[in-house]
Amino acid sequence: MARFTFKLPDIGEGISEAEIVAWHVAVGDRIEEDQQIADMMTDKATVEMESPVSGIVVELAGEVGDQVSIGAALVIIETDAAEADGGVQAAPETRAQAETAEQYEAENPGVDETQILRGTGRGIGEAGGGAPQANISVEAPLHHAPEVANGPPPRAGEDLKALASPAVRARAADLGIDLAQVKTETDRVRHADLDAFLRYGSGQGYHAPHASKARADVPIKVIGMRRRIAENMAASKRAIPHFTYVEEIDVTALEDMRADLNANRGGRPKLTMLPLMIVAICKAIPDFPMINARYDDEAGVVTRYGSVHLGMATQTDAGLMVPVIRDAQDRNVWQLATEIGRLAEAARTGKATSAELSGSTLTITSLGPLGGIATTPVINRPEVAIIGPNKIVERPMFRGDDIIRAKLMNLSISCDHRVVDGWDAASYVQALKKYLETPVLLFAD
């Protein structure tokens, strides 16, 4: 037998460590070559790690949520001798590991190696004193809950001699009824007896049901994408003095135009409001370059970008991700619709690359039909602005002396007050309003 140390490879340019977000194997498992062993996250991208050899898993680098450095041991696999001779070489023990093992054996003669591995609850390189040790999580015995026969256990004060079916006992328990208080003409308590007790009973032992049952507390470890989101949002609110400006926009004509475009789209993708709004955002940027910028507050430098690399906040099962539409200003509405669909699908399926999830200069975030009256979105640091369209609602509005039906939408923008003045933010939104309320301008040079 021989041991093979699978070290975490470089899974992203400039990345020094990655987070364990899922283990697909456990110590003692037999795995095959190319079998998935772990999911590692870096730069908001999750990468699947596959085993290069077959064998038995003997050590894991840590628990879900731990960080592993590039080049550090991730998994140690015990392979067959023949397999090791065939080209797979086990990584040699470091001097510190060898000394640690010798010291442990000298102090604990006769202790089996598997007990050493299973007894400490630490991962590779997590031993005290700085010396890396081959230690992994404890394998605790399974504890089975005692079996409950014939329905839920009796409540305090319940007469154990009262005869009732499991369904009747369960109903009585839900209603808080002591079966000993229920009168019956037979030797068993039935649903009709419970009904009679509720209608005519004295009420002793009966408590009105609550609106909902109390549920057990569930501690959830903040790891992976959720931890990245928490860290980024906290850093943004901590470092950036936000302010938000909201304006109401009449999108009746824009919605009519969108319906006409979709009716004549042929084989092209169906347009939502988002591609049209992105065109307006890009057209208004040249007059307000401070909006499409990034602020390096450590260097004290604001970079205004000539191209609009638009971040698109996308809700996924793992949390909020922001894939980037590159050079949005050079794309027409159909190209934007295609790219939006592609990036959203990649984000939701976890296939978006690090390059597709970084480098945005401005972000748009929308809750779609859940958009509400107004939002105060948090800036995607180090950007200096984020735009949030809200839900479109149909309401009456005055036009001169007439009352008409109009489709109205509130548009929010949050800005970094260190870089963007309130006047500039309001003026930019007014420029957007002009484009969106006169949609023919979106297609004019």
Tab-separated table of C-alpha atoms in Angstrom:
chain	number	residue	atom	x	y	z
A	1	MET	CA	0.000	0.000	0.000
A	2	ALA	CA	1.128	3.589	-0.642
A	3	ARG	CA	-0.208	7.014	0.122
A	4	PHE	CA	-0.960	9.700	-2.429
A	5	THR	CA	-1.304	13.323	-1.326
A	6	PHE	CA	-3.664	15.311	-3.529
A	7	LYS	CA	-2.654	18.954	-3.214
A	8	LEU	CA	-5.027	21.792	-4.019
A	9	PRO	CA	-4.086	22.995	-7.514
A	10	ASP	CA	-4.069	26.609	-8.713
A	11	ILE	CA	-7.753	27.067	-9.588
A	12	GLY	CA	-7.736	30.781	-10.315
A	13	GLU	CA	-5.232	33.394	-11.377
A	14	GLY	CA	-3.873	35.256	-8.374
A	15	ILE	CA	-5.745	33.068	-5.867
A	16	SER	CA	-3.818	32.040	-2.741
A	17	GLU	CA	-6.499	29.962	-1.026
A	18	ALA	CA	-9.936	28.451	-1.538
A	19	GLU	CA	-12.815	27.572	0.749
A	20	ILE	CA	-14.207	24.081	1.223
A	21	VAL	CA	-17.924	24.363	0.481
A	22	ALA	CA	-18.775	20.645	0.205
A	23	TRP	CA	-17.196	17.239	0.752
A	24	HIS	CA	-18.405	14.380	-1.438
A	25	VAL	CA	-16.279	11.750	0.329
A	26	ALA	CA	-15.551	10.800	3.910
A	27	VAL	CA	-12.649	9.088	5.650
A	28	GLY	CA	-12.781	5.378	4.940
A	29	ASP	CA	-14.589	5.745	1.603
A	30	ARG	CA	-13.370	3.822	-1.394
A	31	ILE	CA	-13.082	6.216	-4.347
A	32	GLU	CA	-12.260	5.759	-7.996
A	33	GLU	CA	-10.126	7.821	-10.327
A	34	ASP	CA	-11.909	10.982	-11.573
A	35	GLN	CA	-14.521	10.718	-8.814
A	36	GLN	CA	-15.646	14.053	-7.399
A	37	ILE	CA	-14.235	14.565	-3.925
A	38	ALA	CA	-14.887	18.209	-2.982
A	39	ASP	CA	-16.241	21.579	-4.112
A	40	MET	CA	-13.902	24.533	-3.596
A	41	MET	CA	-14.920	28.180	-3.878
A	42	THR	CA	-12.788	31.117	-4.877
A	43	ASP	CA	-13.724	34.491	-6.316
A	44	LYS	CA	-17.415	33.513	-6.238
A	45	ALA	CA	-16.761	30.568	-8.573
A	46	THR	CA	-17.150	26.977	-7.365
A	47	VAL	CA	-14.711	24.416	-8.759
A	48	GLU	CA	-15.186	20.652	-8.537
A	49	MET	CA	-12.143	18.694	-7.383
A	50	GLU	CA	-11.726	15.175	-8.800
A	51	SER	CA	-9.448	12.453	-7.558
A	52	PRO	CA	-6.507	11.586	-9.828
A	53	VAL	CA	-6.198	8.089	-8.310
A	54	SER	CA	-8.272	5.259	-6.882
A	55	GLY	CA	-8.008	4.154	-3.290
A	56	ILE	CA	-9.204	4.652	0.283
A	57	VAL	CA	-9.609	8.139	1.756
A	58	VAL	CA	-7.534	8.340	4.935
A	59	GLU	CA	-7.333	12.089	5.619
A	60	LEU	CA	-9.271	15.247	4.744
A	61	ALA	CA	-7.951	18.795	4.976
A	62	GLY	CA	-10.669	20.210	7.197
A	63	GLU	CA	-14.351	20.886	7.551
A	64	VAL	CA	-16.806	22.715	5.316
A	65	GLY	CA	-16.073	26.433	5.620
A	66	ASP	CA	-12.319	26.014	6.185
A	67	GLN	CA	-9.785	27.721	3.924
A	68	VAL	CA	-7.095	25.660	2.168
A	69	SER	CA	-3.987	27.249	0.655
A	70	ILE	CA	-3.021	26.560	-2.942
A	71	GLY	CA	-0.484	23.725	-2.926
A	72	ALA	CA	-1.541	22.444	0.498
A	73	ALA	CA	-2.753	18.882	1.031
A	74	LEU	CA	-6.483	18.545	0.385
A	75	VAL	CA	-6.967	14.756	0.561
A	76	ILE	CA	-4.648	11.850	1.331
A	77	ILE	CA	-5.561	8.596	-0.391
A	78	GLU	CA	-4.203	5.134	0.332
A	79	THR	CA	-3.636	3.427	-2.996
A	80	ASP	CA	-2.761	-0.114	-3.978
A	81	ALA	CA	0.981	-0.791	-4.207
A	82	ALA	CA	0.648	-1.837	-7.830
A	83	GLU	CA	-1.170	1.368	-8.641
A	84	ALA	CA	1.534	3.438	-6.935
A	85	ASP	CA	4.251	1.563	-8.859
A	86	GLY	CA	2.358	2.342	-12.041
A	87	GLY	CA	3.252	6.011	-11.885
A	88	VAL	CA	1.295	7.463	-8.959
A	89	GLN	CA	3.782	8.455	-6.289
A	90	ALA	CA	2.805	9.167	-2.743
A	91	ALA	CA	3.968	12.474	-1.352
A	92	PRO	CA	6.721	11.961	1.239
A	93	GLU	CA	6.117	12.928	4.825
A	94	THR	CA	7.646	16.177	5.913
A	95	ARG	CA	10.248	16.071	8.659
A	96	ALA	CA	7.787	17.699	11.042
A	97	GLN	CA	5.190	15.028	10.270
A	98	ALA	CA	7.691	12.234	10.791
A	99	GLU	CA	8.906	13.693	14.074
A	100	THR	CA	5.339	14.167	15.258
A	101	ALA	CA	4.443	10.569	14.435
A	102	GLU	CA	7.569	9.213	16.176
A	103	GLN	CA	6.904	11.368	19.239
A	104	TYR	CA	3.281	10.223	19.448
A	105	GLU	CA	4.222	6.559	19.143
A	106	ALA	CA	6.915	6.939	21.805
A	107	GLU	CA	4.408	8.530	24.177
A	108	ASN	CA	1.510	6.202	23.234
A	109	PRO	CA	2.929	2.715	22.531
A	110	GLY	CA	0.534	0.238	21.009
A	111	VAL	CA	-1.964	2.814	19.754
A	112	ASP	CA	-3.348	1.926	16.340
A	113	GLU	CA	-2.684	4.493	13.591
A	114	THR	CA	-6.345	4.713	12.650
A	115	GLN	CA	-7.128	5.768	16.217
A	116	ILE	CA	-4.564	8.552	15.890
A	117	LEU	CA	-6.234	9.705	12.709
A	118	ARG	CA	-9.776	9.558	14.070
A	119	GLY	CA	-9.364	10.832	17.566
A	120	THR	CA	-8.540	14.540	17.400
A	121	GLY	CA	-11.170	16.251	15.275
A	122	ARG	CA	-8.527	18.354	13.451
A	123	GLY	CA	-7.720	18.663	9.791
A	124	ILE	CA	-4.401	18.393	7.987
A	125	GLY	CA	-1.947	20.940	9.353
A	126	GLU	CA	-4.268	22.105	12.166
A	127	ALA	CA	-2.421	20.600	15.129
A	128	GLY	CA	-1.226	22.862	17.900
A	129	GLY	CA	2.360	24.076	17.984
A	130	GLY	CA	2.516	24.655	14.234
A	131	ALA	CA	3.494	21.108	13.286
A	132	PRO	CA	1.268	19.581	10.590
A	133	GLN	CA	-0.375	16.335	11.659
A	134	ALA	CA	-2.471	13.770	9.883
A	135	ASN	CA	-5.652	14.338	11.851
A	136	ILE	CA	-9.246	14.371	10.706
A	137	SER	CA	-12.729	14.698	12.100
A	138	VAL	CA	-14.042	12.350	14.746
A	139	GLU	CA	-16.264	9.542	13.564
A	140	ALA	CA	-19.075	9.593	16.112
A	141	PRO	CA	-21.372	6.575	16.548
A	142	LEU	CA	-24.880	6.887	15.298
A	143	HIS	CA	-27.563	7.406	17.909
A	144	HIS	CA	-31.029	6.277	17.006
A	145	ALA	CA	-34.065	7.927	18.496
A	146	PRO	CA	-36.290	5.538	20.456
A	147	GLU	CA	-39.151	4.185	18.443
A	148	VAL	CA	-42.590	5.541	19.191
A	149	ALA	CA	-45.439	3.115	18.808
A	150	ASN	CA	-48.957	4.075	17.864
A	151	GLY	CA	-48.689	7.828	17.478
A	152	PRO	CA	-47.059	10.642	19.436
A	153	PRO	CA	-45.933	10.228	23.043
A	154	PRO	CA	-48.515	11.147	25.686
A	155	ARG	CA	-48.421	14.634	27.097
A	156	ALA	CA	-48.044	15.436	30.754
A	157	GLY	CA	-51.256	14.665	32.608
A	158	GLU	CA	-52.707	12.465	29.853
A	159	ASP	CA	-54.452	9.300	31.008
A	160	LEU	CA	-52.412	6.447	29.573
A	161	LYS	CA	-55.431	4.109	29.992
A	162	ALA	CA	-57.621	6.125	27.598
A	163	LEU	CA	-58.064	4.107	24.441
A	164	ALA	CA	-57.778	5.954	21.124
A	165	SER	CA	-56.414	5.417	17.650
A	166	PRO	CA	-53.061	7.032	16.718
A	167	ALA	CA	-54.906	9.588	14.543
A	168	VAL	CA	-57.189	10.597	17.436
A	169	ARG	CA	-54.208	10.820	19.810
A	170	ALA	CA	-52.315	12.978	17.329
A	171	ARG	CA	-55.301	15.297	16.872
A	172	ALA	CA	-55.809	15.579	20.615
A	173	ALA	CA	-52.127	16.381	21.086
A	174	ASP	CA	-52.299	19.108	18.416
A	175	LEU	CA	-55.357	20.626	20.099
A	176	GLY	CA	-53.880	20.347	23.597
A	177	ILE	CA	-56.718	18.103	24.800
A	178	ASP	CA	-56.193	15.716	27.704
A	179	LEU	CA	-57.908	12.485	26.607
A	180	ALA	CA	-58.765	11.761	30.253
A	181	GLN	CA	-61.129	14.754	30.162
A	182	VAL	CA	-63.039	13.497	27.115
A	183	LYS	CA	-66.252	11.603	27.834
A	184	THR	CA	-67.213	8.762	25.543
A	185	GLU	CA	-70.090	6.291	25.345
A	186	THR	CA	-67.792	3.496	24.174
A	187	ASP	CA	-64.480	2.132	25.374
A	188	ARG	CA	-62.517	4.251	22.867
A	189	VAL	CA	-62.203	7.985	22.270
A	190	ARG	CA	-63.189	8.813	18.699
A	191	HIS	CA	-63.037	11.935	16.528
A	192	ALA	CA	-66.761	12.551	17.225
A	193	ASP	CA	-65.972	12.597	20.953
A	194	LEU	CA	-63.270	15.210	20.377
A	195	ASP	CA	-65.754	17.279	18.354
A	196	ALA	CA	-68.313	17.058	21.142
A	197	PHE	CA	-65.698	18.033	23.716
A	198	LEU	CA	-64.776	21.099	21.661
A	199	ARG	CA	-68.429	22.133	21.336
A	200	TYR	CA	-69.833	21.281	24.757
A	201	GLY	CA	-66.919	20.403	26.982
A	202	SER	CA	-66.101	22.348	30.128
A	203	GLY	CA	-62.901	23.543	28.545
A	204	GLN	CA	-60.745	22.071	31.280
A	205	GLY	CA	-57.635	20.608	29.717
A	206	TYR	CA	-58.344	22.275	26.357
A	207	HIS	CA	-56.219	25.065	24.986
A	208	ALA	CA	-57.028	26.875	21.767
A	209	PRO	CA	-54.532	25.932	19.045
A	210	HIS	CA	-51.859	28.469	18.188
A	211	ALA	CA	-51.617	30.006	14.728
A	212	SER	CA	-48.587	27.817	14.066
A	213	LYS	CA	-46.464	25.333	15.923
A	214	ALA	CA	-43.120	26.293	17.386
A	215	ARG	CA	-40.212	24.918	15.391
A	216	ALA	CA	-36.773	23.903	16.552
A	217	ASP	CA	-33.924	26.406	16.296
A	218	VAL	CA	-31.579	25.568	13.413
A	219	PRO	CA	-27.993	26.855	13.549
A	220	ILE	CA	-26.626	27.356	10.016
A	221	LYS	CA	-22.930	27.818	9.410
A	222	VAL	CA	-22.226	30.841	7.210
A	223	ILE	CA	-19.943	29.458	4.512
A	224	GLY	CA	-19.286	29.593	0.799
A	225	MET	CA	-21.297	32.061	-1.230
A	226	ARG	CA	-23.305	33.276	1.753
A	227	ARG	CA	-20.104	34.162	3.625
A	228	ARG	CA	-18.708	36.006	0.580
A	229	ILE	CA	-21.945	37.975	0.248
A	230	ALA	CA	-21.921	38.835	3.964
A	231	GLU	CA	-18.312	39.999	3.864
A	232	ASN	CA	-18.770	42.068	0.696
A	233	MET	CA	-21.972	43.739	1.851
A	234	ALA	CA	-20.535	44.537	5.286
A	235	ALA	CA	-17.382	46.010	3.723
A	236	SER	CA	-19.472	48.086	1.309
A	237	LYS	CA	-21.698	49.585	3.995
A	238	ARG	CA	-18.736	50.086	6.325
A	239	ALA	CA	-16.532	51.888	3.799
A	240	ILE	CA	-18.980	53.693	1.499
A	241	PRO	CA	-21.234	56.620	2.479
A	242	HIS	CA	-24.327	55.626	0.509
A	243	PHE	CA	-27.109	57.876	-0.659
A	244	THR	CA	-30.132	56.864	-2.746
A	245	TYR	CA	-32.168	58.884	-5.234
A	246	VAL	CA	-35.551	57.647	-6.548
A	247	GLU	CA	-37.538	58.925	-9.538
A	248	GLU	CA	-40.866	57.873	-11.060
A	249	ILE	CA	-40.805	57.048	-14.759
A	250	ASP	CA	-43.709	56.594	-17.173
A	251	VAL	CA	-42.808	53.468	-19.159
A	252	THR	CA	-46.121	53.177	-21.036
A	253	ALA	CA	-44.558	53.953	-24.431
A	254	LEU	CA	-41.549	51.766	-23.655
A	255	GLU	CA	-43.772	48.809	-22.810
A	256	ASP	CA	-45.749	49.326	-26.030
A	257	MET	CA	-42.510	49.357	-28.012
A	258	ARG	CA	-41.310	46.222	-26.260
A	259	ALA	CA	-44.562	44.437	-27.150
A	260	ASP	CA	-44.153	45.453	-30.822
A	261	LEU	CA	-40.525	44.266	-30.889
A	262	ASN	CA	-41.460	40.908	-29.365
A	263	ALA	CA	-44.319	40.456	-31.829
A	264	ASN	CA	-41.811	40.791	-34.685
A	265	ARG	CA	-38.719	39.201	-33.153
A	266	GLY	CA	-38.657	36.089	-35.356
A	267	GLY	CA	-36.140	33.625	-33.945
A	268	ARG	CA	-34.524	36.144	-31.643
A	269	PRO	CA	-34.924	35.964	-27.846
A	270	LYS	CA	-37.934	37.546	-26.179
A	271	LEU	CA	-37.192	40.992	-24.790
A	272	THR	CA	-37.702	41.866	-21.150
A	273	MET	CA	-37.416	45.401	-19.823
A	274	LEU	CA	-33.771	44.843	-18.863
A	275	PRO	CA	-32.076	45.026	-22.310
A	276	LEU	CA	-33.910	48.267	-23.128
A	277	MET	CA	-32.912	49.737	-19.793
A	278	ILE	CA	-29.273	48.761	-20.340
A	279	VAL	CA	-29.269	50.598	-23.673
A	280	ALA	CA	-30.540	53.714	-21.882
A	281	ILE	CA	-27.923	53.338	-19.137
A	282	CYS	CA	-25.113	53.124	-21.681
A	283	LYS	CA	-26.389	56.022	-23.803
A	284	ALA	CA	-26.529	58.346	-20.792
A	285	ILE	CA	-23.091	57.415	-19.394
A	286	PRO	CA	-20.877	59.642	-21.673
A	287	ASP	CA	-22.331	62.805	-20.108
A	288	PHE	CA	-21.953	61.394	-16.565
A	289	PRO	CA	-18.644	59.475	-16.515
A	290	MET	CA	-18.443	59.637	-12.709
A	291	ILE	CA	-21.235	57.021	-12.555
A	292	ASN	CA	-19.295	54.360	-14.482
A	293	ALA	CA	-16.259	54.260	-12.213
A	294	ARG	CA	-14.383	52.346	-9.533
A	295	TYR	CA	-12.818	53.902	-6.444
A	296	ASP	CA	-9.582	52.502	-5.000
A	297	ASP	CA	-9.863	54.140	-1.592
A	298	GLU	CA	-6.503	52.787	-0.412
A	299	ALA	CA	-4.657	54.391	-3.333
A	300	GLY	CA	-7.003	57.391	-3.424
A	301	VAL	CA	-7.674	56.929	-7.154
A	302	VAL	CA	-10.993	57.012	-9.035
A	303	THR	CA	-10.910	55.346	-12.454
A	304	ARG	CA	-13.609	56.412	-14.908
A	305	TYR	CA	-14.116	53.706	-17.509
A	306	GLY	CA	-14.784	54.301	-21.182
A	307	SER	CA	-16.523	50.957	-21.589
A	308	VAL	CA	-19.548	49.851	-19.578
A	309	HIS	CA	-18.934	46.440	-18.049
A	310	LEU	CA	-22.344	46.027	-16.475
A	311	GLY	CA	-22.785	43.766	-13.467
A	312	MET	CA	-26.153	42.024	-13.404
A	313	ALA	CA	-27.246	40.977	-9.913
A	314	THR	CA	-28.675	37.447	-10.228
A	315	GLN	CA	-30.399	35.426	-7.507
A	316	THR	CA	-29.273	31.794	-7.341
A	317	ASP	CA	-29.821	28.920	-4.930
A	318	ALA	CA	-26.367	29.657	-3.512
A	319	GLY	CA	-27.058	33.373	-3.052
A	320	LEU	CA	-26.658	36.590	-4.993
A	321	MET	CA	-24.121	36.509	-7.831
A	322	VAL	CA	-23.112	39.302	-10.220
A	323	PRO	CA	-22.125	38.084	-13.717
A	324	VAL	CA	-20.782	40.822	-15.979
A	325	ILE	CA	-21.961	41.898	-19.435
A	326	ARG	CA	-18.730	43.022	-21.128
A	327	ASP	CA	-18.814	46.129	-23.330
A	328	ALA	CA	-22.543	46.536	-22.924
A	329	GLN	CA	-22.411	49.823	-24.860
A	330	ASP	CA	-21.503	47.935	-28.072
A	331	ARG	CA	-24.455	45.510	-27.998
A	332	ASN	CA	-27.949	45.975	-29.387
A	333	VAL	CA	-31.075	44.914	-27.512
A	334	TRP	CA	-31.154	41.433	-29.052
A	335	GLN	CA	-27.489	40.796	-28.276
A	336	LEU	CA	-28.036	42.029	-24.741
A	337	ALA	CA	-31.051	39.734	-24.303
A	338	THR	CA	-28.987	36.756	-25.470
A	339	GLU	CA	-26.072	37.581	-23.167
A	340	ILE	CA	-28.368	38.199	-20.198
A	341	GLY	CA	-29.939	34.761	-20.654
A	342	ARG	CA	-26.571	33.049	-21.042
A	343	LEU	CA	-24.984	34.660	-17.983
A	344	ALA	CA	-28.046	34.148	-15.784
A	345	GLU	CA	-28.114	30.438	-16.668
A	346	ALA	CA	-24.386	30.084	-16.012
A	347	ALA	CA	-24.746	31.760	-12.617
A	348	ARG	CA	-27.747	29.674	-11.556
A	349	THR	CA	-26.095	26.393	-12.550
A	350	GLY	CA	-22.761	27.296	-10.956
A	351	LYS	CA	-20.926	27.281	-14.295
A	352	ALA	CA	-20.008	30.975	-14.409
A	353	THR	CA	-16.247	31.486	-14.569
A	354	SER	CA	-14.203	33.858	-12.405
A	355	ALA	CA	-13.760	36.153	-15.417
A	356	GLU	CA	-17.529	36.303	-15.892
A	357	LEU	CA	-18.013	37.228	-12.241
A	358	SER	CA	-15.479	40.042	-11.928
A	359	GLY	CA	-14.484	43.377	-13.443
A	360	SER	CA	-17.843	45.180	-13.450
A	361	THR	CA	-17.820	48.999	-13.528
A	362	LEU	CA	-21.524	49.560	-12.785
A	363	THR	CA	-24.255	47.209	-11.536
A	364	ILE	CA	-27.992	46.905	-12.124
A	365	THR	CA	-30.182	44.986	-9.690
A	366	SER	CA	-33.856	44.223	-10.079
A	367	LEU	CA	-36.353	42.178	-8.094
A	368	GLY	CA	-38.655	41.913	-11.106
A	369	PRO	CA	-42.326	41.665	-10.076
A	370	LEU	CA	-41.221	41.814	-6.405
A	371	GLY	CA	-39.586	45.188	-6.979
A	372	GLY	CA	-41.748	47.090	-4.526
A	373	ILE	CA	-42.256	50.842	-4.425
A	374	ALA	CA	-38.583	51.742	-4.033
A	375	THR	CA	-35.297	50.089	-3.135
A	376	THR	CA	-32.024	51.303	-1.616
A	377	PRO	CA	-29.531	48.874	-3.185
A	378	VAL	CA	-26.065	48.365	-1.689
A	379	ILE	CA	-23.152	49.349	-3.930
A	380	ASN	CA	-21.037	46.553	-5.374
A	381	ARG	CA	-17.686	47.763	-4.067
A	382	PRO	CA	-15.320	49.126	-5.509
A	383	GLU	CA	-17.919	50.495	-7.938
A	384	VAL	CA	-19.480	53.833	-7.059
A	385	ALA	CA	-23.090	53.352	-8.203
A	386	ILE	CA	-25.814	50.736	-8.521
A	387	ILE	CA	-29.137	51.111	-10.364
A	388	GLY	CA	-32.354	49.435	-9.190
A	389	PRO	CA	-35.514	49.439	-11.331
A	390	ASN	CA	-38.642	48.630	-9.349
A	391	LYS	CA	-41.966	47.013	-10.203
A	392	ILE	CA	-44.107	48.433	-13.017
A	393	VAL	CA	-47.625	49.280	-11.844
A	394	GLU	CA	-50.599	50.646	-13.762
A	395	ARG	CA	-52.106	53.748	-12.181
A	396	PRO	CA	-54.172	56.780	-13.222
A	397	MET	CA	-52.183	59.949	-13.822
A	398	PHE	CA	-52.898	63.470	-15.002
A	399	ARG	CA	-51.828	64.579	-18.454
A	400	GLY	CA	-52.974	68.159	-18.764
A	401	ASP	CA	-56.639	68.153	-17.820
A	402	ASP	CA	-57.077	64.490	-18.714
A	403	ILE	CA	-56.745	61.447	-16.509
A	404	ILE	CA	-55.109	58.548	-18.334
A	405	ARG	CA	-53.978	55.020	-17.546
A	406	ALA	CA	-50.199	54.838	-17.316
A	407	LYS	CA	-47.581	52.214	-16.564
A	408	LEU	CA	-45.278	53.710	-13.958
A	409	MET	CA	-42.004	52.484	-12.489
A	410	ASN	CA	-39.798	53.905	-9.764
A	411	LEU	CA	-36.076	53.873	-10.548
A	412	SER	CA	-33.545	53.902	-7.694
A	413	ILE	CA	-29.849	54.705	-7.802
A	414	SER	CA	-27.447	54.368	-4.874
A	415	CYS	CA	-24.138	56.207	-5.121
A	416	ASP	CA	-20.864	56.622	-3.263
A	417	HIS	CA	-21.060	60.173	-1.927
A	418	ARG	CA	-17.254	60.420	-1.869
A	419	VAL	CA	-17.241	60.273	-5.665
A	420	VAL	CA	-20.739	61.137	-6.894
A	421	ASP	CA	-22.576	64.302	-5.855
A	422	GLY	CA	-26.340	64.259	-5.363
A	423	TRP	CA	-26.819	66.687	-8.257
A	424	ASP	CA	-24.905	64.387	-10.619
A	425	ALA	CA	-26.892	61.320	-9.558
A	426	ALA	CA	-30.217	63.123	-9.987
A	427	SER	CA	-29.165	64.547	-13.361
A	428	TYR	CA	-28.111	61.106	-14.585
A	429	VAL	CA	-31.462	59.586	-13.584
A	430	GLN	CA	-33.266	62.436	-15.369
A	431	ALA	CA	-31.285	61.566	-18.504
A	432	LEU	CA	-32.379	57.938	-18.113
A	433	LYS	CA	-35.954	59.114	-17.667
A	434	LYS	CA	-35.798	60.977	-20.976
A	435	TYR	CA	-34.603	57.889	-22.847
A	436	LEU	CA	-37.118	55.559	-21.195
A	437	GLU	CA	-40.108	57.855	-21.638
A	438	THR	CA	-39.161	58.599	-25.262
A	439	PRO	CA	-37.995	55.122	-26.300
A	440	VAL	CA	-37.399	56.010	-29.961
A	441	LEU	CA	-34.253	57.771	-28.720
A	442	LEU	CA	-32.846	54.396	-27.719
A	443	PHE	CA	-32.437	53.524	-31.409
A	444	ALA	CA	-31.271	56.955	-32.581
A	445	ASP	CA	-27.585	57.682	-33.174
